């Protein structure tokens, strides 16, 4: 798959995320406290609520609905009620743009 | 008027799924992302302070209670201790189940385990049932935590002020979980991978209660049970009182927490015991905001909410007659007026659902 242009690096605050929709799918793109970028599926694996309103703390994203927590670098589900890991995608930064490999 | 079926395996449960109500999008007040992020920020400090006060007070009160036992002079100390055990632990259980009490996860989990035990709630089961309560608040047949069903069972309500029905349901379930396994109703909301944990937790609880009862028998005294177990009964009143106010007399089968939840301004002692859950509309709308930030959240969104009740007494005066009316008219509920600054309720959507 080609790299998909998602957003400018400045579109995401440090320690935060944005939603990115592409070709009928929805993703979450994160900027870590170290200003590195990560991408996961946009919907929580518990009840498919979008993570865009969730809370990023360090390298974790907390779902806004029931506070399930995932490591957004690996997608690992860290806290109930989510048991299924989030899918992750590779990212890279080119000329101030975040690109994702889906 | 249709009879409500609160069973998670019943007709209303099926109807909620079929009509789309069970998966509906809930109403949220718009709050700028930056403000929301600041409100959601976690910290350890407020909960560490409150937990030290809580456990410090419990140890002191139980100590005095034991020292004065069996004199009646010990009674007020037991009452205060019991209220912290049987009521403050309810709100700790609740906040920690959301993972919002502390920033540090192990602190949350530790307090969650202790509070679950005090409240006789299986720590695993209830984490899942509470998730369902948030997805489908007061949707008949889907929410396993509906405190006041319609028509209201008043005897049950009143007796629960001393925890009778809660404990009468919790103990057999604990024994069932420990010796038989996960109950079929629990299987509707707990994923299978978690079932062994439910059983293990139940066995630990049974062991602790058996040891306490054994010690009481050996000493020939109620005293061990005054410290562990009984306070779940004699100290339950405060959490039942505040818990009834959360949704009592308000709408069910809606997807707007402004219609089914109640915010009540309370005195500081009740707020300590209840850990700010008196801001209940705010909590349901934004469960990621920790308890210590709820007063601030209230200020941020109150323009979009019905006016809060100004005291526990005022809220009861509003709720109680509504519950009495529901005895005769099951469909009755209090519809609270929104201020002019608020976005209106989605009448069309709720009406369409009601007509299903
Ligand atoms: S939908 Fe994400 S935790 Fe439930």
GROMACS .gro file of C-alpha atoms and ligand atoms in nm:
model
  462
    1UNK     CA    1   0.000   0.000   0.000
    2UNK     CA    2   0.122   0.353  -0.069
    3UNK     CA    3   0.171   0.596   0.213
    4UNK     CA    4  -0.137   0.806   0.276
    5UNK     CA    5  -0.101   1.173   0.359
    6UNK     CA    6  -0.299   1.229   0.680
    7UNK     CA    7  -0.228   1.569   0.833
    8UNK     CA    8   0.033   1.828   0.916
    9UNK     CA    9   0.245   1.758   1.221
   10UNK     CA   10   0.115   2.082   1.370
   11UNK     CA   11  -0.244   1.965   1.341
   12UNK     CA   12  -0.193   1.750   1.649
   13UNK     CA   13  -0.089   1.891   1.981
   14UNK     CA   14   0.179   1.717   2.181
   15UNK     CA   15   0.024   1.437   2.389
   16UNK     CA   16  -0.298   1.438   2.194
   17UNK     CA   17  -0.470   1.275   1.899
   18UNK     CA   18  -0.689   1.356   1.602
   19UNK     CA   19  -0.932   1.157   1.396
   20UNK     CA   20  -0.851   1.079   1.036
   21UNK     CA   21  -1.104   0.927   0.796
   22UNK     CA   22  -0.995   0.768   0.474
   23UNK     CA   23  -1.166   0.548   0.218
   24UNK     CA   24  -1.453   0.457   0.444
   25UNK     CA   25  -1.227   0.376   0.736
   26UNK     CA   26  -1.149   0.577   1.044
   27UNK     CA   27  -0.818   0.611   1.227
   28UNK     CA   28  -0.666   0.786   1.525
   29UNK     CA   29  -0.332   0.961   1.486
   30UNK     CA   30  -0.134   1.041   1.798
   31UNK     CA   31   0.149   1.274   1.884
   32UNK     CA   32   0.341   1.143   2.181
   33UNK     CA   33   0.504   1.352   2.456
   34UNK     CA   34   0.829   1.293   2.264
   35UNK     CA   35   0.675   1.438   1.947
   36UNK     CA   36   0.670   1.107   1.766
   37UNK     CA   37   0.362   1.000   1.570
   38UNK     CA   38   0.154   0.684   1.586
   39UNK     CA   39  -0.160   0.556   1.421
   40UNK     CA   40  -0.427   0.307   1.530
   41UNK     CA   41  -0.778   0.214   1.430
   42UNK     CA   42  -1.013   0.492   1.531
   43UNK     CA   43  -1.271   0.283   1.711
   44UNK     CA   44  -1.235   0.133   2.055
   45UNK     CA   45  -1.241  -0.247   2.051
   46UNK     CA   46  -1.494  -0.256   2.335
   47UNK     CA   47  -1.807  -0.094   2.193
   48UNK     CA   48  -1.669   0.082   1.888
   49UNK     CA   49  -1.681   0.434   2.020
   50UNK     CA   50  -1.441   0.670   1.846
   51UNK     CA   51  -1.126   0.742   2.039
   52UNK     CA   52  -1.099   1.099   1.913
   53UNK     CA   53  -1.249   1.241   2.232
   54UNK     CA   54  -1.029   1.022   2.449
   55UNK     CA   55  -0.741   1.119   2.669
   56UNK     CA   56  -0.375   1.072   2.575
   57UNK     CA   57  -0.142   1.032   2.869
   58UNK     CA   58   0.218   0.938   2.800
   59UNK     CA   59   0.188   0.652   2.554
   60UNK     CA   60  -0.164   0.553   2.640
   61UNK     CA   61  -0.503   0.640   2.497
   62UNK     CA   62  -0.808   0.615   2.719
   63UNK     CA   63  -1.144   0.557   2.555
   64UNK     CA   64  -1.398   0.829   2.636
   65UNK     CA   65  -1.684   0.584   2.690
   66UNK     CA   66  -1.576   0.338   2.960
   67UNK     CA   67  -1.214   0.432   3.015
   68UNK     CA   68  -1.054   0.130   2.851
   69UNK     CA   69  -0.687   0.206   2.796
   70UNK     CA   70  -0.454   0.105   2.513
   71UNK     CA   71  -0.085   0.151   2.445
   72UNK     CA   72  -0.111   0.335   2.114
   73UNK     CA   73   0.239   0.230   2.010
   74UNK     CA   74   0.154  -0.139   2.014
   75UNK     CA   75  -0.226  -0.131   2.034
   76UNK     CA   76  -0.216  -0.345   2.347
   77UNK     CA   77  -0.535  -0.332   2.558
   78UNK     CA   78  -0.419  -0.237   2.908
   79UNK     CA   79  -0.737  -0.193   3.103
   80UNK     CA   80  -1.089  -0.339   3.110
   81UNK     CA   81  -1.345  -0.325   2.962
   82UNK     CA   82  -1.139  -0.370   2.646
   83UNK     CA   83  -0.986  -0.716   2.598
   84UNK     CA   84  -0.903  -0.696   2.229
   85UNK     CA   85  -0.596  -0.504   2.111
   86UNK     CA   86  -0.622  -0.207   1.875
   87UNK     CA   87  -0.477  -0.244   1.528
   88UNK     CA   88  -0.178  -0.019   1.467
   89UNK     CA   89  -0.031   0.124   1.146
   90UNK     CA   90   0.311   0.255   1.056
   91UNK     CA   91   0.363   0.629   1.031
   92UNK     CA   92   0.635   0.856   0.897
   93UNK     CA   93   0.687   1.231   0.873
   94UNK     CA   94   0.775   1.386   0.537
   95UNK     CA   95   0.814   1.763   0.498
   96UNK     CA   96   0.605   1.839   0.802
   97UNK     CA   97   0.328   1.598   0.697
   98UNK     CA   98   0.227   1.283   0.882
   99UNK     CA   99   0.177   0.987   0.654
  100UNK     CA  100   0.033   0.653   0.745
  101UNK     CA  101   0.073   0.312   0.590
  102UNK     CA  102  -0.259   0.135   0.587
  103UNK     CA  103  -4.899   0.175   2.941
  104UNK     CA  104  -4.662  -0.115   2.896
  105UNK     CA  105  -4.512  -0.317   3.179
  106UNK     CA  106  -4.137  -0.285   3.202
  107UNK     CA  107  -3.926  -0.598   3.190
  108UNK     CA  108  -3.593  -0.528   3.357
  109UNK     CA  109  -3.443  -0.868   3.290
  110UNK     CA  110  -3.130  -0.852   3.076
  111UNK     CA  111  -3.267  -1.152   2.889
  112UNK     CA  112  -3.625  -1.026   2.855
  113UNK     CA  113  -3.855  -0.858   2.601
  114UNK     CA  114  -3.750  -0.500   2.674
  115UNK     CA  115  -3.387  -0.599   2.628
  116UNK     CA  116  -3.468  -0.734   2.284
  117UNK     CA  117  -3.675  -0.428   2.196
  118UNK     CA  118  -3.394  -0.191   2.298
  119UNK     CA  119  -3.157  -0.371   2.064
  120UNK     CA  120  -3.408  -0.390   1.776
  121UNK     CA  121  -3.509  -0.024   1.793
  122UNK     CA  122  -3.149   0.094   1.788
  123UNK     CA  123  -3.182   0.247   2.134
  124UNK     CA  124  -2.917   0.015   2.276
  125UNK     CA  125  -2.651   0.141   2.039
  126UNK     CA  126  -2.760   0.502   2.007
  127UNK     CA  127  -2.534   0.802   2.016
  128UNK     CA  128  -2.574   0.995   2.344
  129UNK     CA  129  -2.608   1.370   2.368
  130UNK     CA  130  -2.301   1.570   2.472
  131UNK     CA  131  -2.265   1.936   2.544
  132UNK     CA  132  -2.001   2.090   2.318
  133UNK     CA  133  -1.687   2.164   2.512
  134UNK     CA  134  -1.372   2.287   2.334
  135UNK     CA  135  -1.108   2.015   2.316
  136UNK     CA  136  -0.854   2.224   2.504
  137UNK     CA  137  -1.088   2.284   2.797
  138UNK     CA  138  -1.190   1.919   2.802
  139UNK     CA  139  -0.829   1.804   2.802
  140UNK     CA  140  -0.755   2.024   3.100
  141UNK     CA  141  -1.061   1.888   3.283
  142UNK     CA  142  -0.968   1.527   3.208
  143UNK     CA  143  -0.613   1.560   3.334
  144UNK     CA  144  -0.540   1.302   3.602
  145UNK     CA  145  -0.350   1.355   3.919
  146UNK     CA  146  -0.267   1.146   4.225
  147UNK     CA  147  -0.261   1.418   4.482
  148UNK     CA  148  -0.633   1.481   4.555
  149UNK     CA  149  -0.713   1.112   4.584
  150UNK     CA  150  -0.407   1.037   4.799
  151UNK     CA  151  -0.516   1.313   5.036
  152UNK     CA  152  -0.874   1.188   5.045
  153UNK     CA  153  -0.770   0.826   5.087
  154UNK     CA  154  -0.545   0.909   5.382
  155UNK     CA  155  -0.830   1.101   5.543
  156UNK     CA  156  -1.072   0.816   5.471
  157UNK     CA  157  -0.862   0.531   5.606
  158UNK     CA  158  -0.730   0.744   5.893
  159UNK     CA  159  -1.086   0.824   5.997
  160UNK     CA  160  -1.196   0.463   5.962
  161UNK     CA  161  -0.913   0.334   6.178
  162UNK     CA  162  -0.972   0.598   6.445
  163UNK     CA  163  -1.350   0.549   6.452
  164UNK     CA  164  -1.331   0.170   6.459
  165UNK     CA  165  -1.065   0.194   6.729
  166UNK     CA  166  -1.289   0.403   6.951
  167UNK     CA  167  -1.584   0.176   6.870
  168UNK     CA  168  -1.384  -0.129   6.980
  169UNK     CA  169  -1.258   0.047   7.293
  170UNK     CA  170  -1.609   0.141   7.401
  171UNK     CA  171  -1.769  -0.190   7.298
  172UNK     CA  172  -2.020  -0.323   7.409
  173UNK     CA  173  -2.141   0.004   7.562
  174UNK     CA  174  -2.402   0.202   7.370
  175UNK     CA  175  -2.156   0.490   7.378
  176UNK     CA  176  -1.979   0.314   7.094
  177UNK     CA  177  -2.286   0.346   6.869
  178UNK     CA  178  -2.217   0.689   6.715
  179UNK     CA  179  -1.863   0.582   6.634
  180UNK     CA  180  -1.986   0.269   6.462
  181UNK     CA  181  -2.239   0.471   6.270
  182UNK     CA  182  -1.968   0.706   6.145
  183UNK     CA  183  -1.730   0.419   6.070
  184UNK     CA  184  -2.007   0.228   5.898
  185UNK     CA  185  -2.098   0.524   5.680
  186UNK     CA  186  -1.743   0.542   5.555
  187UNK     CA  187  -1.733   0.164   5.502
  188UNK     CA  188  -2.080   0.112   5.358
  189UNK     CA  189  -2.116   0.442   5.170
  190UNK     CA  190  -1.784   0.619   5.106
  191UNK     CA  191  -1.652   0.290   4.971
  192UNK     CA  192  -1.933   0.289   4.719
  193UNK     CA  193  -1.811   0.610   4.563
  194UNK     CA  194  -1.446   0.493   4.580
  195UNK     CA  195  -1.549   0.173   4.408
  196UNK     CA  196  -1.724   0.377   4.147
  197UNK     CA  197  -1.450   0.629   4.076
  198UNK     CA  198  -1.180   0.364   4.066
  199UNK     CA  199  -1.385   0.147   3.833
  200UNK     CA  200  -1.354   0.434   3.589
  201UNK     CA  201  -0.981   0.453   3.658
  202UNK     CA  202  -1.012   0.825   3.719
  203UNK     CA  203  -0.942   0.852   4.092
  204UNK     CA  204  -0.563   0.846   4.063
  205UNK     CA  205  -0.320   0.900   3.782
  206UNK     CA  206  -0.122   0.593   3.884
  207UNK     CA  207  -0.295   0.275   3.778
  208UNK     CA  208  -0.193   0.048   4.065
  209UNK     CA  209  -0.332   0.295   4.319
  210UNK     CA  210  -0.664   0.292   4.138
  211UNK     CA  211  -0.669  -0.083   4.123
  212UNK     CA  212  -0.575  -0.127   4.489
  213UNK     CA  213  -0.848   0.105   4.614
  214UNK     CA  214  -1.092  -0.054   4.369
  215UNK     CA  215  -1.028  -0.399   4.514
  216UNK     CA  216  -1.069  -0.285   4.875
  217UNK     CA  217  -1.382  -0.086   4.797
  218UNK     CA  218  -1.537  -0.371   4.597
  219UNK     CA  219  -1.484  -0.605   4.888
  220UNK     CA  220  -1.641  -0.362   5.138
  221UNK     CA  221  -1.942  -0.315   4.912
  222UNK     CA  222  -1.978  -0.693   4.856
  223UNK     CA  223  -1.945  -0.644   4.483
  224UNK     CA  224  -1.743  -0.885   4.282
  225UNK     CA  225  -1.461  -0.662   4.156
  226UNK     CA  226  -1.462  -0.824   3.814
  227UNK     CA  227  -1.836  -0.857   3.753
  228UNK     CA  228  -1.913  -0.504   3.853
  229UNK     CA  229  -1.651  -0.347   3.633
  230UNK     CA  230  -1.845  -0.487   3.338
  231UNK     CA  231  -2.190  -0.417   3.470
  232UNK     CA  232  -2.094  -0.059   3.530
  233UNK     CA  233  -1.968  -0.026   3.173
  234UNK     CA  234  -2.313  -0.137   3.060
  235UNK     CA  235  -2.474   0.117   3.294
  236UNK     CA  236  -2.276   0.386   3.114
  237UNK     CA  237  -2.347   0.264   2.760
  238UNK     CA  238  -2.713   0.221   2.824
  239UNK     CA  239  -2.807   0.426   3.125
  240UNK     CA  240  -3.163   0.350   3.234
  241UNK     CA  241  -3.250   0.164   2.919
  242UNK     CA  242  -3.490  -0.098   3.038
  243UNK     CA  243  -3.360  -0.450   2.987
  244UNK     CA  244  -3.006  -0.333   2.909
  245UNK     CA  245  -2.888  -0.147   3.218
  246UNK     CA  246  -2.809  -0.388   3.503
  247UNK     CA  247  -2.783  -0.106   3.758
  248UNK     CA  248  -3.131   0.045   3.759
  249UNK     CA  249  -3.182   0.143   4.121
  250UNK     CA  250  -3.550   0.228   4.109
  251UNK     CA  251  -3.755   0.014   3.878
  252UNK     CA  252  -4.108   0.106   3.779
  253UNK     CA  253  -4.340   0.068   3.950
  254UNK     CA  254  -4.109   0.139   4.245
  255UNK     CA  255  -4.095  -0.124   4.519
  256UNK     CA  256  -4.109   0.104   4.822
  257UNK     CA  257  -4.048  -0.161   5.086
  258UNK     CA  258  -3.735  -0.261   4.902
  259UNK     CA  259  -3.624   0.101   4.868
  260UNK     CA  260  -3.667   0.168   5.235
  261UNK     CA  261  -3.508  -0.155   5.355
  262UNK     CA  262  -3.213  -0.094   5.130
  263UNK     CA  263  -3.122   0.208   5.340
  264UNK     CA  264  -2.973  -0.058   5.564
  265UNK     CA  265  -2.852  -0.261   5.270
  266UNK     CA  266  -3.085  -0.555   5.331
  267UNK     CA  267  -3.172  -0.639   4.973
  268UNK     CA  268  -2.830  -0.563   4.835
  269UNK     CA  269  -2.667  -0.796   5.082
  270UNK     CA  270  -2.939  -1.058   5.048
  271UNK     CA  271  -2.865  -1.060   4.675
  272UNK     CA  272  -2.486  -1.028   4.705
  273UNK     CA  273  -2.418  -1.312   4.947
  274UNK     CA  274  -2.592  -1.594   4.759
  275UNK     CA  275  -2.440  -1.466   4.434
  276UNK     CA  276  -2.096  -1.464   4.595
  277UNK     CA  277  -2.141  -1.824   4.706
  278UNK     CA  278  -2.284  -1.920   4.366
  279UNK     CA  279  -1.986  -1.761   4.188
  280UNK     CA  280  -1.741  -1.927   4.426
  281UNK     CA  281  -1.882  -2.279   4.402
  282UNK     CA  282  -2.090  -2.299   4.083
  283UNK     CA  283  -1.947  -2.033   3.849
  284UNK     CA  284  -2.062  -1.729   3.655
  285UNK     CA  285  -2.439  -1.671   3.652
  286UNK     CA  286  -2.619  -1.680   3.311
  287UNK     CA  287  -2.730  -1.317   3.345
  288UNK     CA  288  -2.371  -1.213   3.417
  289UNK     CA  289  -2.262  -1.394   3.105
  290UNK     CA  290  -2.453  -1.136   2.895
  291UNK     CA  291  -2.210  -0.861   2.988
  292UNK     CA  292  -1.886  -1.026   3.105
  293UNK     CA  293  -1.656  -1.157   2.832
  294UNK     CA  294  -1.573  -1.523   2.866
  295UNK     CA  295  -1.203  -1.460   2.918
  296UNK     CA  296  -1.288  -1.287   3.246
  297UNK     CA  297  -1.502  -1.562   3.395
  298UNK     CA  298  -1.220  -1.733   3.587
  299UNK     CA  299  -1.142  -1.399   3.754
  300UNK     CA  300  -1.504  -1.367   3.870
  301UNK     CA  301  -1.480  -1.706   4.038
  302UNK     CA  302  -1.142  -1.636   4.196
  303UNK     CA  303  -1.259  -1.303   4.337
  304UNK     CA  304  -1.571  -1.466   4.483
  305UNK     CA  305  -1.360  -1.735   4.651
  306UNK     CA  306  -1.136  -1.476   4.814
  307UNK     CA  307  -1.441  -1.289   4.949
  308UNK     CA  308  -1.598  -1.608   5.081
  309UNK     CA  309  -1.271  -1.696   5.257
  310UNK     CA  310  -1.247  -1.355   5.427
  311UNK     CA  311  -1.609  -1.363   5.546
  312UNK     CA  312  -1.573  -1.721   5.667
  313UNK     CA  313  -1.263  -1.622   5.867
  314UNK     CA  314  -1.444  -1.321   6.018
  315UNK     CA  315  -1.747  -1.528   6.114
  316UNK     CA  316  -1.516  -1.794   6.256
  317UNK     CA  317  -1.337  -1.536   6.468
  318UNK     CA  318  -1.668  -1.395   6.592
  319UNK     CA  319  -1.783  -1.744   6.690
  320UNK     CA  320  -1.455  -1.818   6.861
  321UNK     CA  321  -1.464  -1.492   7.059
  322UNK     CA  322  -1.836  -1.529   7.120
  323UNK     CA  323  -1.871  -1.165   7.012
  324UNK     CA  324  -2.019  -0.967   6.724
  325UNK     CA  325  -1.722  -0.735   6.732
  326UNK     CA  326  -1.529  -0.877   6.431
  327UNK     CA  327  -1.846  -0.846   6.223
  328UNK     CA  328  -1.895  -0.488   6.338
  329UNK     CA  329  -1.562  -0.415   6.168
  330UNK     CA  330  -1.601  -0.636   5.858
  331UNK     CA  331  -1.932  -0.717   5.692
  332UNK     CA  332  -2.204  -0.558   5.904
  333UNK     CA  333  -2.107  -0.198   5.820
  334UNK     CA  334  -2.222  -0.280   5.467
  335UNK     CA  335  -2.567  -0.286   5.630
  336UNK     CA  336  -2.562  -0.026   5.903
  337UNK     CA  337  -2.357   0.222   5.699
  338UNK     CA  338  -2.534   0.189   5.365
  339UNK     CA  339  -2.784   0.468   5.419
  340UNK     CA  340  -2.579   0.751   5.273
  341UNK     CA  341  -2.494   0.582   4.946
  342UNK     CA  342  -2.853   0.465   4.905
  343UNK     CA  343  -2.981   0.815   4.975
  344UNK     CA  344  -2.748   0.974   4.722
  345UNK     CA  345  -2.779   0.684   4.479
  346UNK     CA  346  -3.157   0.716   4.457
  347UNK     CA  347  -3.118   1.077   4.355
  348UNK     CA  348  -2.895   0.990   4.060
  349UNK     CA  349  -3.176   0.885   3.830
  350UNK     CA  350  -3.488   0.843   4.049
  351UNK     CA  351  -3.813   0.979   3.904
  352UNK     CA  352  -3.647   1.082   3.579
  353UNK     CA  353  -3.685   0.945   3.226
  354UNK     CA  354  -3.584   0.599   3.111
  355UNK     CA  355  -3.523   0.478   2.755
  356UNK     CA  356  -3.369   0.807   2.639
  357UNK     CA  357  -3.022   0.890   2.508
  358UNK     CA  358  -2.970   1.225   2.679
  359UNK     CA  359  -2.831   1.224   3.031
  360UNK     CA  360  -2.996   1.557   3.098
  361UNK     CA  361  -3.326   1.369   3.091
  362UNK     CA  362  -3.232   1.071   3.303
  363UNK     CA  363  -2.975   1.196   3.555
  364UNK     CA  364  -2.979   1.450   3.835
  365UNK     CA  365  -2.718   1.691   3.963
  366UNK     CA  366  -2.763   1.799   4.325
  367UNK     CA  367  -2.560   2.060   4.510
  368UNK     CA  368  -2.458   1.899   4.841
  369UNK     CA  369  -2.290   1.981   5.170
  370UNK     CA  370  -1.913   1.920   5.192
  371UNK     CA  371  -1.938   1.609   5.412
  372UNK     CA  372  -2.176   1.437   5.175
  373UNK     CA  373  -1.955   1.539   4.888
  374UNK     CA  374  -1.656   1.380   5.057
  375UNK     CA  375  -1.848   1.058   5.119
  376UNK     CA  376  -1.993   1.065   4.770
  377UNK     CA  377  -1.675   1.186   4.601
  378UNK     CA  378  -1.852   1.456   4.402
  379UNK     CA  379  -2.088   1.215   4.227
  380UNK     CA  380  -2.361   1.463   4.308
  381UNK     CA  381  -2.253   1.612   3.973
  382UNK     CA  382  -2.418   1.319   3.812
  383UNK     CA  383  -2.527   1.456   3.476
  384UNK     CA  384  -2.175   1.585   3.428
  385UNK     CA  385  -2.026   1.250   3.524
  386UNK     CA  386  -2.243   1.057   3.282
  387UNK     CA  387  -2.186   1.295   2.998
  388UNK     CA  388  -1.809   1.296   3.048
  389UNK     CA  389  -1.701   0.990   3.249
  390UNK     CA  390  -1.334   1.066   3.182
  391UNK     CA  391  -1.336   1.372   3.402
  392UNK     CA  392  -1.202   1.280   3.746
  393UNK     CA  393  -1.414   1.345   4.053
  394UNK     CA  394  -1.202   1.638   4.168
  395UNK     CA  395  -1.265   1.826   3.841
  396UNK     CA  396  -1.641   1.779   3.839
  397UNK     CA  397  -1.726   2.109   4.012
  398UNK     CA  398  -1.528   2.283   3.741
  399UNK     CA  399  -1.697   2.081   3.468
  400UNK     CA  400  -2.031   2.176   3.620
  401UNK     CA  401  -1.942   2.545   3.585
  402UNK     CA  402  -1.832   2.485   3.227
  403UNK     CA  403  -2.150   2.318   3.101
  404UNK     CA  404  -2.427   2.427   3.335
  405UNK     CA  405  -2.569   2.663   3.071
  406UNK     CA  406  -2.669   2.349   2.879
  407UNK     CA  407  -2.818   2.153   3.171
  408UNK     CA  408  -3.140   2.173   3.370
  409UNK     CA  409  -3.084   2.366   3.693
  410UNK     CA  410  -2.926   2.151   3.965
  411UNK     CA  411  -3.124   2.077   4.280
  412UNK     CA  412  -2.994   2.298   4.557
  413UNK     CA  413  -2.984   2.041   4.836
  414UNK     CA  414  -3.045   1.675   4.914
  415UNK     CA  415  -3.375   1.770   5.078
  416UNK     CA  416  -3.489   1.968   4.777
  417UNK     CA  417  -3.398   1.683   4.543
  418UNK     CA  418  -3.592   1.433   4.756
  419UNK     CA  419  -3.890   1.665   4.760
  420UNK     CA  420  -3.881   1.657   4.381
  421UNK     CA  421  -3.817   1.285   4.345
  422UNK     CA  422  -4.032   1.120   4.609
  423UNK     CA  423  -4.374   1.233   4.481
  424UNK     CA  424  -4.268   1.123   4.133
  425UNK     CA  425  -4.186   0.776   4.261
  426UNK     CA  426  -4.522   0.763   4.435
  427UNK     CA  427  -4.692   0.859   4.110
  428UNK     CA  428  -4.506   0.588   3.924
  429UNK     CA  429  -4.680   0.337   4.148
  430UNK     CA  430  -4.999   0.410   3.955
  431UNK     CA  431  -4.864   0.545   3.629
  432UNK     CA  432  -4.554   0.358   3.535
  433UNK     CA  433  -4.480   0.590   3.244
  434UNK     CA  434  -4.471   0.905   3.454
  435UNK     CA  435  -4.140   1.088   3.487
  436UNK     CA  436  -4.015   1.434   3.572
  437UNK     CA  437  -3.914   1.625   3.268
  438UNK     CA  438  -3.682   1.901   3.375
  439UNK     CA  439  -3.684   2.237   3.209
  440UNK     CA  440  -3.374   2.345   3.022
  441UNK     CA  441  -3.249   2.701   3.044
  442UNK     CA  442  -3.276   2.920   2.732
  443UNK     CA  443  -2.904   2.883   2.675
  444UNK     CA  444  -2.929   2.503   2.635
  445UNK     CA  445  -2.964   2.295   2.322
  446UNK     CA  446  -3.315   2.146   2.323
  447UNK     CA  447  -3.387   1.778   2.390
  448UNK     CA  448  -3.419   1.568   2.077
  449UNK     CA  449  -3.793   1.518   2.111
  450UNK     CA  450  -3.837   1.375   1.761
  451UNK     CA  451  -3.588   1.097   1.824
  452UNK     CA  452  -3.723   1.003   2.164
  453UNK     CA  453  -4.083   1.016   2.043
  454UNK     CA  454  -3.998   0.787   1.753
  455UNK     CA  455  -3.838   0.541   1.990
  456UNK     CA  456  -4.131   0.554   2.228
  457UNK     CA  457  -4.364   0.471   1.940
  458UNK     CA  458  -4.167   0.159   1.844
  459LIG     S1  459  -1.629   0.172   2.412
  459LIG    FE1  460  -1.428   0.207   2.467
  459LIG     S2  461  -1.422   0.138   2.667
  459LIG    FE2  462  -1.620   0.090   2.609
   0.00000   0.00000   0.00000
